Short mmCIF file of C-alpha atoms in Angstrom, two decimals:
data_model
loop_
_atom_site.label_atom_id
_atom_site.label_comp_id
_atom_site.label_asym_id
_atom_site.label_seq_id
_atom_site.Cartn_x
_atom_site.Cartn_y
_atom_site.Cartn_z
CA MET E 1 0.98 -51.48 -31.53
CA ASN E 2 0.89 -48.31 -29.58
CA ASN E 3 3.23 -46.68 -31.75
CA VAL E 4 1.38 -47.55 -35.40
CA GLN E 5 -1.59 -46.21 -33.46
CA ALA E 6 -0.09 -42.79 -32.36
CA LYS E 7 1.56 -42.21 -35.81
CA ASP E 8 -2.14 -42.67 -37.18
CA LEU E 9 -3.57 -40.07 -35.01
CA ILE E 10 -0.07 -37.36 -34.87
CA GLN E 11 -1.31 -35.49 -37.82
CA ALA E 12 -4.62 -34.85 -36.55
CA LYS E 13 -3.26 -34.03 -33.18
CA ALA E 14 -1.32 -31.80 -34.50
CA LEU E 15 -3.78 -29.92 -36.59
CA GLY E 16 -6.11 -29.72 -33.67
CA CYS E 17 -9.03 -31.82 -34.83
CA LEU E 18 -8.92 -34.69 -33.01
CA ASP E 19 -12.60 -36.62 -31.95
CA PRO E 20 -12.80 -36.41 -28.35
CA GLU E 21 -12.27 -40.34 -27.87
CA ASP E 22 -8.97 -40.06 -30.24
CA ASP E 23 -7.89 -37.20 -28.15
CA SER E 24 -8.23 -39.17 -25.09
CA VAL E 25 -6.16 -41.99 -26.90
CA MET E 26 -3.64 -39.79 -27.93
CA ASN E 27 -3.28 -38.32 -24.16
CA ARG E 28 -2.64 -41.63 -22.70
CA LEU E 29 -0.03 -42.64 -25.35
CA MET E 30 1.52 -39.49 -24.49
CA ASP E 31 1.92 -40.01 -21.08
CA GLU E 32 2.44 -43.35 -20.64
CA ASP E 33 3.89 -44.79 -23.99
CA ASP E 34 7.60 -44.81 -23.83
CA ASP E 35 8.15 -45.15 -27.41
CA PHE E 36 6.10 -42.10 -28.13
CA PRO E 37 7.18 -40.40 -31.57
CA TRP E 38 7.79 -36.93 -30.00
CA GLN E 39 10.07 -35.83 -32.75
CA GLU E 40 7.55 -36.55 -35.31
CA LEU E 41 4.61 -34.82 -33.08
CA GLY E 42 6.84 -31.49 -33.11
CA GLN E 43 7.99 -31.63 -36.62
CA TYR E 44 3.94 -31.40 -37.28
CA GLN E 45 3.38 -28.77 -34.47
CA ASN E 46 5.73 -26.49 -35.89
CA LEU E 47 4.65 -27.36 -39.71
CA VAL E 48 0.81 -26.52 -38.37
CA ALA E 49 1.86 -23.31 -37.01
CA PHE E 50 3.13 -22.06 -40.24
CA LEU E 51 -0.20 -21.60 -41.57
CA PRO E 52 -1.09 -18.36 -39.93
CA THR E 53 2.27 -16.50 -41.56
CA LEU E 54 0.22 -16.77 -44.78
CA LEU E 55 -2.74 -14.28 -43.49
CA ASP E 56 -2.64 -10.81 -44.31
CA THR E 57 -1.44 -9.63 -41.35
CA GLU E 58 -3.74 -6.83 -39.42
CA ASN E 59 -2.72 -4.88 -36.26
CA PRO E 60 -5.29 -4.83 -33.03
CA ASP E 61 -6.00 -1.20 -31.66
CA GLN E 62 -4.06 0.47 -29.28
CA ASP E 63 -6.65 -0.01 -26.62
CA VAL E 64 -6.74 -3.91 -26.70
CA LYS E 65 -3.16 -3.66 -24.99
CA ASP E 66 -4.17 -0.86 -22.80
CA ASN E 67 -6.89 -3.32 -21.75
CA VAL E 68 -4.33 -6.35 -21.56
CA ALA E 69 -2.28 -3.55 -19.08
CA GLU E 70 -5.40 -3.16 -17.07
CA LYS E 71 -6.27 -6.77 -16.83
CA LEU E 72 -2.60 -7.61 -15.47
CA ARG E 73 -3.22 -4.71 -13.42
CA GLN E 74 -6.20 -5.84 -11.80
CA LEU E 75 -4.81 -9.35 -11.67
CA GLU E 76 -1.87 -8.26 -9.44
CA GLU E 77 -4.17 -6.10 -6.85
CA GLU E 78 -5.97 -9.79 -6.76
CA ARG E 79 -3.52 -11.54 -5.97
CA ARG E 80 -1.46 -8.94 -3.37
CA ALA E 81 -4.91 -9.05 -1.59
CA LEU E 82 -4.93 -12.60 -1.36
CA GLU E 83 -1.50 -13.11 -0.25
CA MET E 84 -1.81 -10.51 2.40
CA PRO E 85 -2.34 -11.31 5.90
CA GLU E 86 -5.69 -10.91 7.53
CA PRO E 87 -6.23 -7.79 9.75
CA GLU E 88 -5.66 -8.92 13.35
CA PRO E 89 -8.49 -8.84 15.68
CA GLU E 90 -6.93 -6.62 18.38
CA ILE E 91 -6.99 -3.59 15.85
CA GLU E 92 -10.82 -2.55 16.48
CA PRO E 93 -12.80 0.75 16.34
CA GLN E 94 -12.05 3.68 18.40
CA PRO E 95 -13.61 2.76 21.42
CA GLU E 96 -11.93 -0.24 22.22
CA ILE E 97 -8.62 1.35 22.09
CA ASP E 98 -10.00 4.21 24.11
CA ALA E 99 -10.54 1.82 26.99
CA GLU E 100 -6.84 0.05 26.05
CA PRO E 101 -6.82 -2.18 29.34
CA GLU E 102 -5.00 -4.88 27.73
CA VAL E 103 -2.24 -3.22 25.80
CA GLU E 104 -0.89 -0.88 28.17
CA PRO E 105 0.55 -3.37 30.89
CA VAL E 106 2.73 -4.90 28.20
CA GLN E 107 4.44 -2.13 27.53
CA GLU E 108 4.85 -1.11 30.98
CA SER E 109 6.43 -4.76 31.62
CA GLU E 110 8.87 -4.50 28.40
CA THR E 111 9.81 -0.96 29.63
CA GLU E 112 10.16 -1.54 33.12
CA PRO E 113 13.44 -2.55 33.01
CA GLU E 114 15.04 -0.03 31.21
CA ILE E 115 13.68 2.77 33.36
CA GLU E 116 15.35 1.51 36.45
CA SER E 117 18.45 0.72 35.91
CA GLU E 118 18.73 3.97 34.43
CA ILE E 119 17.75 5.99 36.93
CA ASN E 120 19.41 3.52 39.74
CA LEU E 121 22.50 4.65 38.01
CA GLU E 122 21.74 7.99 38.41
CA ASN E 123 20.87 7.74 42.12
CA GLU E 124 24.17 6.55 42.97
CA SER E 125 26.13 8.92 41.46
CA GLU E 126 24.90 12.15 41.69
CA VAL E 127 21.05 12.74 42.86
CA ARG E 128 20.66 13.04 46.63
CA PRO E 129 17.90 11.24 47.70
CA GLU E 130 16.79 13.87 50.04
CA ASP E 131 16.41 16.38 47.17
CA ILE E 132 13.49 13.79 45.84
CA PRO E 133 10.01 14.05 47.33
CA GLU E 134 8.53 11.08 47.91
CA GLU E 135 5.52 11.97 45.42
CA ILE E 136 7.69 12.72 42.58
CA ASN E 137 10.20 9.69 42.95
CA LEU E 138 8.88 7.54 39.83
CA THR E 139 12.46 6.32 39.14
CA ASP E 140 11.56 3.49 41.91
CA SER E 141 9.53 1.79 39.13
CA THR E 142 9.56 -1.79 41.10
CA GLU E 143 6.61 -0.09 42.97
CA LEU E 144 4.92 1.08 39.82
CA LYS E 145 2.03 -2.09 39.74
CA GLU E 146 -0.75 0.16 38.25
CA PRO E 147 -1.30 0.51 34.53
CA PRO E 148 0.68 3.59 32.97
CA GLU E 149 -2.70 5.57 32.33
CA GLN E 150 -3.22 5.36 36.15
CA ILE E 151 0.11 6.58 36.67
CA ILE E 152 -0.34 9.70 34.02
CA GLU E 153 -3.40 10.82 35.85
CA LYS E 154 -1.81 10.63 38.99
CA GLU E 155 1.54 11.87 38.21
CA GLU E 156 0.70 14.93 36.14
CA PRO E 157 -0.58 17.05 38.23
CA ASP E 158 2.40 16.71 40.52
CA GLU E 159 4.68 18.40 37.75
CA ILE E 160 2.07 20.58 36.79
CA THR E 161 1.45 22.44 40.01
CA ASN E 162 4.74 21.84 41.87
CA THR E 163 2.79 22.88 45.06
CA ASP E 164 5.42 21.58 47.67
CA PRO E 165 8.38 24.05 48.19
CA ASP E 166 10.71 21.19 48.79
CA ILE E 167 10.35 19.59 45.31
CA LYS E 168 13.63 21.09 43.58
CA ILE E 169 12.69 19.98 39.96
CA ASP E 170 15.64 22.01 38.52
CA ASP E 171 18.22 19.63 40.79
CA ILE E 172 16.31 16.64 39.30
CA ILE E 173 15.46 17.58 35.93
CA PRO E 174 19.73 17.28 35.00
CA GLU E 175 19.89 14.05 36.15
CA ILE E 176 16.58 12.68 34.25
CA LYS E 177 17.61 14.55 31.09
CA SER E 178 21.12 12.66 31.24
CA SER E 179 18.85 9.42 31.30
CA THR E 180 17.03 10.40 28.28
CA LYS E 181 20.12 10.59 26.15
CA LYS E 182 20.57 7.25 27.19
CA GLY E 183 17.76 6.28 25.23
CA ILE E 184 14.48 6.12 27.43
CA SER E 185 11.64 8.43 26.53
CA PHE E 186 10.03 8.80 29.54
CA LYS E 187 7.01 10.54 27.57
CA ASP E 188 6.14 6.91 26.56
CA TYR E 189 5.77 5.58 29.70
CA GLY E 190 3.99 8.38 31.43
CA MET E 191 6.14 9.93 33.25
CA PRO E 192 6.21 13.48 33.90
CA HIS E 193 7.25 16.00 30.90
CA ILE E 194 11.19 16.84 30.73
CA PRO E 195 11.71 19.69 28.54
CA LEU E 196 14.38 18.41 25.94
CA THR E 197 14.35 21.05 23.73
CA GLU E 198 16.07 24.75 23.17
CA GLN E 199 13.35 26.42 23.84
CA GLU E 200 11.81 24.10 26.76
CA ARG E 201 14.74 24.94 28.81
CA GLN E 202 14.50 28.50 28.14
CA ARG E 203 11.51 27.92 29.48
CA GLU E 204 12.42 26.35 32.70
CA GLN E 205 14.59 29.25 33.13
CA LEU E 206 11.57 31.30 33.11
CA PRO E 207 10.43 32.69 36.28
CA GLU E 208 8.35 30.25 38.46
CA GLN E 209 4.92 31.98 37.74
CA GLU E 210 5.14 32.22 34.21
CA ARG E 211 6.20 28.92 33.79
CA LYS E 212 3.28 27.49 35.86
CA LYS E 213 1.05 29.49 33.79
CA THR E 214 2.55 27.75 30.62
CA VAL E 215 2.21 24.15 31.83
CA ASP E 216 -0.69 24.59 33.35
CA GLU E 217 -2.30 25.54 30.03
CA LYS E 218 -0.33 22.95 28.11
CA LYS E 219 -1.53 20.05 30.31
CA VAL E 220 -4.98 20.87 30.04
CA GLU E 221 -4.94 21.71 25.96
CA GLU E 222 -2.40 19.02 24.77
CA LEU E 223 -1.11 16.71 27.17
CA LYS E 224 -4.17 15.14 28.23
CA PRO E 225 -5.85 14.16 25.12
CA ASP E 226 -2.87 12.74 23.56
CA ARG E 227 -1.67 10.75 26.47
CA VAL E 228 -4.97 9.91 27.66
CA SER E 229 -7.83 9.59 25.15
CA ARG E 230 -5.74 7.82 22.38
CA GLY E 231 -5.02 4.43 21.83
CA PRO E 232 -1.21 3.46 21.66
CA THR E 233 -1.39 3.04 17.98
CA GLN E 234 -2.95 6.44 17.56
CA ARG E 235 -0.11 7.96 19.80
CA LEU E 236 2.14 11.04 18.24
CA SER E 237 5.50 9.76 17.74
CA ARG E 238 8.15 10.99 19.97
CA LYS E 239 9.45 13.48 17.76
CA GLU E 240 5.95 15.13 16.06
CA PHE E 241 5.04 15.53 20.04
CA GLU E 242 7.70 17.17 20.67
CA ASN E 243 7.61 19.46 17.76
CA ARG E 244 3.87 20.51 19.06
CA ASN E 245 5.31 21.21 22.48
CA VAL E 246 7.78 23.49 20.92
CA LYS E 247 5.00 25.04 19.03
CA SER E 248 3.34 25.86 21.58
CA HIS E 249 5.71 27.18 23.69
CA VAL E 250 7.04 29.48 21.12
CA SER E 251 3.16 31.28 20.40
CA LYS E 252 3.07 31.55 24.09
CA THR E 253 6.06 32.86 25.82
CA PRO E 254 8.48 34.03 22.99
CA PRO E 255 11.74 34.05 24.33
CA VAL E 256 13.39 37.37 25.09
CA GLU E 257 16.09 37.14 22.43
CA GLU E 258 13.30 36.93 19.67
CA LYS E 259 11.93 40.26 20.92
CA ALA E 260 14.96 42.28 21.26
CA PRO E 261 15.63 42.92 17.71
CA GLU E 262 12.01 43.99 17.05
CA VAL E 263 12.32 46.56 19.32
CA LYS E 264 15.64 48.00 18.79
CA GLN E 265 14.73 48.55 15.29
CA LYS E 266 11.43 50.21 16.42
CA ARG E 267 13.79 52.35 18.36
CA ASP E 268 15.89 53.03 15.57
CA LYS E 269 12.84 53.81 13.13
CA LEU E 270 11.71 56.26 16.06
CA GLY E 271 14.86 57.66 16.44
CA MET E 272 15.29 58.51 12.72
CA ILE E 273 12.06 60.15 12.32
CA THR E 274 12.56 62.17 15.02
CA SER E 275 15.95 63.43 14.22
CA ILE E 276 14.30 64.34 10.29
CA VAL E 277 11.30 66.06 12.32
CA LEU E 278 13.68 68.28 14.67
CA PHE E 279 16.38 68.96 11.50
CA ILE E 280 13.39 70.60 9.44
CA ILE E 281 11.81 72.03 12.61
CA THR E 282 15.55 74.06 12.97
CA LEU E 283 15.36 74.67 9.66
CA LEU E 284 12.26 76.11 9.46
CA VAL E 285 13.54 78.26 12.70
CA LEU E 286 16.38 79.38 10.71
CA ALA E 287 14.64 80.47 7.84
CA PHE E 288 12.12 82.33 9.95
CA MET E 289 14.90 84.05 11.75
CA TYR E 290 16.72 84.76 8.85
CA PHE E 291 13.28 86.50 7.11
CA LYS E 292 12.57 88.39 10.14
CA PHE E 293 16.20 89.97 10.96
CA SER E 294 16.24 90.83 6.93
CA GLU E 295 12.97 92.38 7.49
CA GLU E 296 14.49 94.31 10.77
CA ILE E 297 17.53 95.62 8.91
CA GLN E 298 15.76 96.91 5.81
CA GLN E 299 13.67 98.66 8.15
CA ASN E 300 16.42 99.95 9.83
CA LYS E 301 18.03 100.83 6.52
CA ASN E 302 15.18 102.75 5.49
CA GLU E 303 14.99 104.73 8.79
CA ILE E 304 18.76 105.57 8.67
CA ASP E 305 18.25 106.66 4.81
CA ARG E 306 14.85 108.59 5.82
CA LEU E 307 17.11 110.57 9.18
CA ASN E 308 20.23 111.13 6.41
CA LYS E 309 17.37 112.89 4.64
CA LEU E 310 16.23 115.10 7.21
CA ILE E 311 19.62 115.66 8.39
CA GLY E 312 20.30 117.04 4.81
CA SER E 313 17.21 119.20 4.75
CA GLN E 314 18.43 120.38 8.49
CA GLU E 315 14.41 120.09 9.27
CA ILE E 316 15.26 117.60 12.34
CA HIS E 317 13.15 117.95 14.86
CA PRO E 318 14.93 119.69 18.24
CA ASP E 319 13.79 116.38 20.20
CA ILE E 320 15.16 114.00 17.56
CA SER E 321 18.38 116.39 17.18
CA ASN E 322 18.83 116.15 20.91
CA ARG E 323 18.78 112.13 21.03
CA LEU E 324 21.42 111.98 18.47
CA ASP E 325 23.46 114.33 19.51
CA ILE E 326 23.20 116.58 16.81
CA THR E 327 24.94 120.07 17.39
CA MET P 1 18.50 -0.25 -18.74
CA GLU P 2 17.68 -3.41 -20.54
CA ASP P 3 16.81 -3.44 -24.35
CA TYR P 4 14.03 -5.51 -24.59
CA LYS P 5 13.71 -5.49 -28.61
CA SER P 6 16.73 -7.02 -28.88
CA PHE P 7 16.05 -10.20 -26.75
CA THR P 8 14.97 -13.25 -28.48
CA ASP P 9 11.51 -14.91 -27.82
CA SER P 10 13.19 -17.26 -25.64
CA GLN P 11 14.78 -14.78 -23.56
CA LEU P 12 11.46 -12.85 -23.21
CA MET P 13 9.28 -15.68 -22.35
CA GLN P 14 12.05 -16.89 -19.45
CA LYS P 15 11.54 -13.00 -18.07
CA VAL P 16 7.90 -13.55 -18.10
CA SER P 17 7.99 -16.70 -16.17
CA GLU P 18 10.10 -14.43 -13.71
CA TYR P 19 7.25 -11.95 -13.70
CA ASP P 20 8.85 -9.49 -15.83
CA SER P 21 5.75 -7.63 -16.92
CA LYS P 22 7.97 -5.40 -19.42
CA SER P 23 8.74 -8.57 -21.15
CA LEU P 24 5.36 -9.88 -21.83
CA GLU P 25 4.70 -6.14 -23.12
CA GLU P 26 7.75 -6.74 -25.50
CA LEU P 27 6.29 -10.14 -26.50
CA TYR P 28 2.69 -8.49 -26.96
CA ASP P 29 4.07 -6.02 -29.45
CA ARG P 30 6.02 -8.41 -31.54
CA TYR P 31 3.17 -11.15 -31.77
CA SER P 32 -0.28 -9.07 -31.10
CA PRO P 33 -0.52 -8.70 -34.91
CA ILE P 34 -0.09 -12.33 -35.85
CA LEU P 35 -2.40 -13.58 -33.19
CA TYR P 36 -4.81 -11.04 -33.73
CA THR P 37 -4.89 -12.00 -37.49
CA LEU P 38 -5.33 -15.92 -36.53
CA ILE P 39 -8.01 -15.22 -34.15
CA LYS P 40 -10.00 -12.53 -36.25
CA LYS P 41 -9.91 -15.52 -38.91
CA ILE P 42 -11.56 -17.70 -36.51
CA VAL P 43 -13.54 -15.91 -34.85
CA ALA P 44 -14.89 -13.45 -37.93
CA ASP P 45 -15.59 -10.36 -35.28
CA GLN P 46 -12.96 -7.72 -34.13
CA LYS P 47 -14.59 -7.20 -30.93
CA ILE P 48 -14.80 -10.92 -29.89
CA ALA P 49 -10.95 -10.98 -31.44
CA GLU P 50 -9.78 -8.24 -29.64
CA GLU P 51 -11.21 -9.77 -26.21
CA VAL P 52 -9.35 -13.07 -27.02
CA LEU P 53 -6.65 -11.62 -27.72
CA THR P 54 -6.55 -10.06 -24.26
CA ASP P 55 -7.47 -13.08 -23.03
CA ILE P 56 -4.60 -14.67 -24.59
CA PHE P 57 -2.07 -12.79 -22.74
CA VAL P 58 -3.76 -12.89 -19.26
CA ILE P 59 -3.28 -16.50 -19.86
CA VAL P 60 0.40 -16.28 -20.51
CA TRP P 61 0.96 -14.10 -17.36
CA GLU P 62 -1.31 -16.33 -14.88
CA LYS P 63 0.31 -19.58 -16.44
CA SER P 64 3.78 -18.32 -16.28
CA ARG P 65 3.46 -18.90 -12.26
CA LYS P 66 1.77 -22.47 -12.81
CA ILE P 67 3.75 -24.23 -15.51
CA ASP P 68 6.81 -24.38 -17.23
CA LEU P 69 6.53 -21.93 -20.34
CA PRO P 70 8.51 -23.18 -23.43
CA ILE P 71 11.29 -21.61 -23.62
CA ASN P 72 12.78 -22.78 -26.59
CA ASN P 73 9.45 -23.03 -28.73
CA VAL P 74 7.53 -19.69 -28.27
CA TYR P 75 6.30 -18.91 -31.37
CA THR P 76 4.70 -22.71 -31.87
CA TRP P 77 3.03 -22.59 -28.45
CA LEU P 78 1.57 -18.90 -28.74
CA ILE P 79 -0.02 -19.76 -32.30
CA THR P 80 -1.16 -22.90 -31.22
CA LEU P 81 -2.55 -21.40 -27.74
CA ALA P 82 -4.62 -18.29 -29.83
CA ARG P 83 -6.26 -20.92 -32.18
CA ASN P 84 -7.18 -23.13 -29.32
CA LYS P 85 -8.91 -20.06 -27.57
CA ALA P 86 -10.14 -18.76 -30.47
CA ILE P 87 -11.82 -22.20 -31.39
CA ASP P 88 -12.82 -22.62 -28.27
CA ARG P 89 -14.78 -18.93 -28.24
CA LYS P 90 -16.32 -19.62 -31.52
CA ARG P 91 -17.56 -22.86 -30.08
CA ARG P 92 -19.16 -21.03 -27.29
CA ASP P 93 -20.95 -18.57 -29.12
CA GLU P 94 -22.27 -20.76 -32.41
CA SER P 95 -22.76 -24.01 -30.13
CA THR P 96 -26.51 -24.92 -28.94
CA GLU P 97 -25.66 -27.69 -27.08
CA GLU P 98 -24.24 -26.86 -23.29
CA LEU P 99 -20.68 -26.94 -24.02
CA PRO P 100 -18.09 -27.72 -20.52
CA GLU P 101 -17.46 -25.13 -17.95
CA TYR P 102 -14.85 -23.53 -18.53
CA ASN P 103 -12.41 -23.26 -15.61
CA ASP P 104 -8.75 -23.73 -14.67
CA ASP P 105 -8.84 -27.52 -15.40
CA TYR P 106 -10.55 -27.10 -18.70
CA GLU P 107 -8.08 -24.66 -19.81
CA ASN P 108 -5.08 -26.52 -18.94
CA ASP P 109 -6.50 -30.02 -20.75
CA TYR P 110 -7.89 -28.24 -23.84
CA VAL P 111 -6.68 -24.75 -24.64
CA ILE P 112 -3.13 -24.27 -23.21
CA PRO P 113 -1.28 -26.51 -25.71
CA ARG P 114 0.71 -29.55 -24.87
CA LEU P 115 4.13 -29.35 -27.34
CA SER P 116 6.26 -31.98 -28.17
CA LYS P 117 8.64 -33.07 -25.43
CA PHE P 118 10.95 -32.94 -28.55
CA ILE P 119 10.20 -29.78 -30.74
CA ASP P 120 12.55 -28.08 -32.67
CA PRO P 121 12.81 -24.43 -31.90
CA LEU P 122 11.02 -21.81 -33.59
CA ASP P 123 10.74 -18.29 -33.17
CA LEU P 124 8.34 -15.36 -34.95
CA ASN P 125 11.35 -14.25 -36.82
CA ASN P 126 12.44 -17.74 -38.27
CA ALA P 127 8.74 -18.62 -38.89
CA LEU P 128 8.31 -15.56 -41.12
CA SER P 129 11.36 -16.49 -42.96
CA VAL P 130 10.21 -19.56 -44.77
CA LYS P 131 6.76 -18.21 -45.14
CA GLU P 132 6.92 -18.06 -49.09
CA ASN P 133 8.37 -21.39 -48.75
CA PHE P 134 5.30 -22.27 -47.02
CA GLU P 135 3.06 -20.79 -49.23
CA GLY P 136 4.86 -22.80 -52.04
CA ALA P 137 4.09 -26.16 -50.06
CA LEU P 138 0.76 -25.72 -49.14
CA ASN P 139 0.00 -24.65 -53.13
CA ASP P 140 1.20 -28.01 -54.12
CA LEU P 141 -1.86 -29.93 -51.91
CA THR P 142 -4.68 -30.66 -53.93
CA ASP P 143 -7.67 -28.24 -53.50
CA ALA P 144 -9.62 -31.08 -51.39
CA GLN P 145 -6.57 -31.46 -48.91
CA GLN P 146 -6.51 -27.94 -48.47
CA TYR P 147 -9.85 -27.16 -47.73
CA VAL P 148 -10.31 -30.24 -45.08
CA LEU P 149 -6.81 -28.30 -43.28
CA TYR P 150 -8.95 -25.16 -43.44
CA LEU P 151 -11.99 -26.70 -42.20
CA ALA P 152 -10.18 -28.45 -39.16
CA TYR P 153 -7.67 -25.52 -38.13
CA TYR P 154 -9.78 -22.14 -38.97
CA GLU P 155 -13.06 -23.46 -38.63
CA GLY P 156 -12.27 -25.91 -35.45
CA LYS P 157 -14.49 -28.95 -36.95
CA THR P 158 -13.22 -32.14 -35.57
CA GLU P 159 -12.55 -35.04 -38.19
CA ASN P 160 -16.26 -36.58 -37.34
CA GLU P 161 -17.54 -32.94 -38.21
CA ILE P 162 -15.80 -32.69 -41.54
CA ALA P 163 -17.22 -35.94 -42.54
CA LYS P 164 -20.43 -34.77 -41.83
CA LYS P 165 -20.19 -31.66 -43.22
CA LEU P 166 -18.75 -32.86 -46.70
CA ASN P 167 -20.74 -35.97 -46.46
CA ILE P 168 -18.11 -38.76 -46.84
CA PRO P 169 -17.00 -41.58 -44.48
CA LEU P 170 -14.56 -40.87 -41.59
CA PRO P 171 -11.61 -42.92 -42.60
CA THR P 172 -11.83 -40.62 -45.51
CA VAL P 173 -11.23 -37.71 -43.88
CA LYS P 174 -8.79 -39.24 -41.47
CA SER P 175 -6.55 -40.44 -44.25
CA LYS P 176 -7.18 -36.80 -46.60
CA ILE P 177 -5.90 -35.12 -43.14
CA LYS P 178 -3.17 -37.38 -42.77
CA VAL P 179 -1.96 -37.15 -46.26
CA ALA P 180 -2.00 -33.86 -46.49
CA LEU P 181 0.03 -32.76 -43.76
CA THR P 182 2.93 -35.37 -44.83
CA SER P 183 2.63 -34.25 -48.34
CA LEU P 184 2.83 -30.60 -46.43
CA LYS P 185 5.88 -31.41 -44.72
CA HIS P 186 7.55 -33.07 -47.62
CA ASN P 187 6.92 -30.28 -49.79
CA LEU P 188 8.57 -27.65 -47.08
CA ILE P 189 11.24 -30.35 -46.62
CA THR P 190 12.07 -30.42 -50.55
CA GLY P 191 11.00 -27.28 -51.66
CA ALA P 192 8.93 -28.42 -54.28
#
């Protein structure tokens, strides 16, 4: 019964002209009838689809393709936007980052054990406890209960001013450097500034007074804003930070090796110019002397000729004849 | 570098279902002329036809994530989709009555084609290759049969609307449609 009903409707279904009621019946048959004539429906669907092949084909404008592409692009963007997770409430505007009281302790707790273990190893092997004063012994991290921001404010002056004459920073630096090579970035934990680059090492070898000066300038101009005023997400990466430090050192205290070639070059130029000037002066003097002597010689020759003439005419004055021993 | 032009319609549709936009572009290049021609024949307006054509490919792309695209009969599915979409647009533009809201459910029920489970494979090249035979088979139908098919397919009229338009009984219309398509199929198979 159902099969007969379906066969009556199948052509109109394929043509897409069933009334809504018949269409509902047909859809129900398609869903429920196990004997539905699918094969026949397929044949009629293909048959009807041949109809447009008889039309004179016309191409759409190129703009249509562009529109399709644009719509697909928009759809993809919307889809991606929907798939993206919502922003976390922790990422807030600047004022809240500046405060950053909750974030910093997390860093501290994560990093503390590393610092402790590394430095303790160094202490055991090389660093002598008497060389490390109490104020500077930050390696004893078990006592660090304050947030790192407070540590920075407290400890930076120790490093920068270095007022205590007993503090031998140079003794400690190699140890700290060796520990940094093992992967600890002290900067990240608010530790005193440790020179890591070649320029910084050179700076460390400069006289105490000069070094103090550069460090003081740096403290005010660069270190403070980066470590204190910015939140952890806004801090410069270690590399960027180091690059900035290197640049500042280069601009403030250029190394001696960099100056020497310039001085040498200047000296060479000056010597060259002096030589040229001296050579020209010598030439001028020689020319002057040549002309002067030539003139004198000429004058003497003239005088001799004149005297010879006088001798020839024997009208020589007695004084002259006496002077010339002419008898 | 894949040569999309050498892909069959089925391969392209398979790739579209894997979110390959290049495949959709190739599908557009192949099918846009015949689809545009069909849509324009139905809506009789270039701008609307272009909009509908755009919508067709957007539907293909969007539905590729939600339904099983017909891999083995891309041609019939796309032609039927374009026809359904164009008829729906035509009805919405011309109707004075309030029509159901066009939403995802409506689109799935009335615009997206529901092809037979057992349909023979057909692609654009095969369809175009039988064009002359099909034209001959259609011409063998009576004018009344051809006109009924025209009203149903291009005008988008239902059997009841055709009956009213032609002022003939509904069973007569149903009979004419049934006989017209059966004859067309027979003529095409026998080559009459």
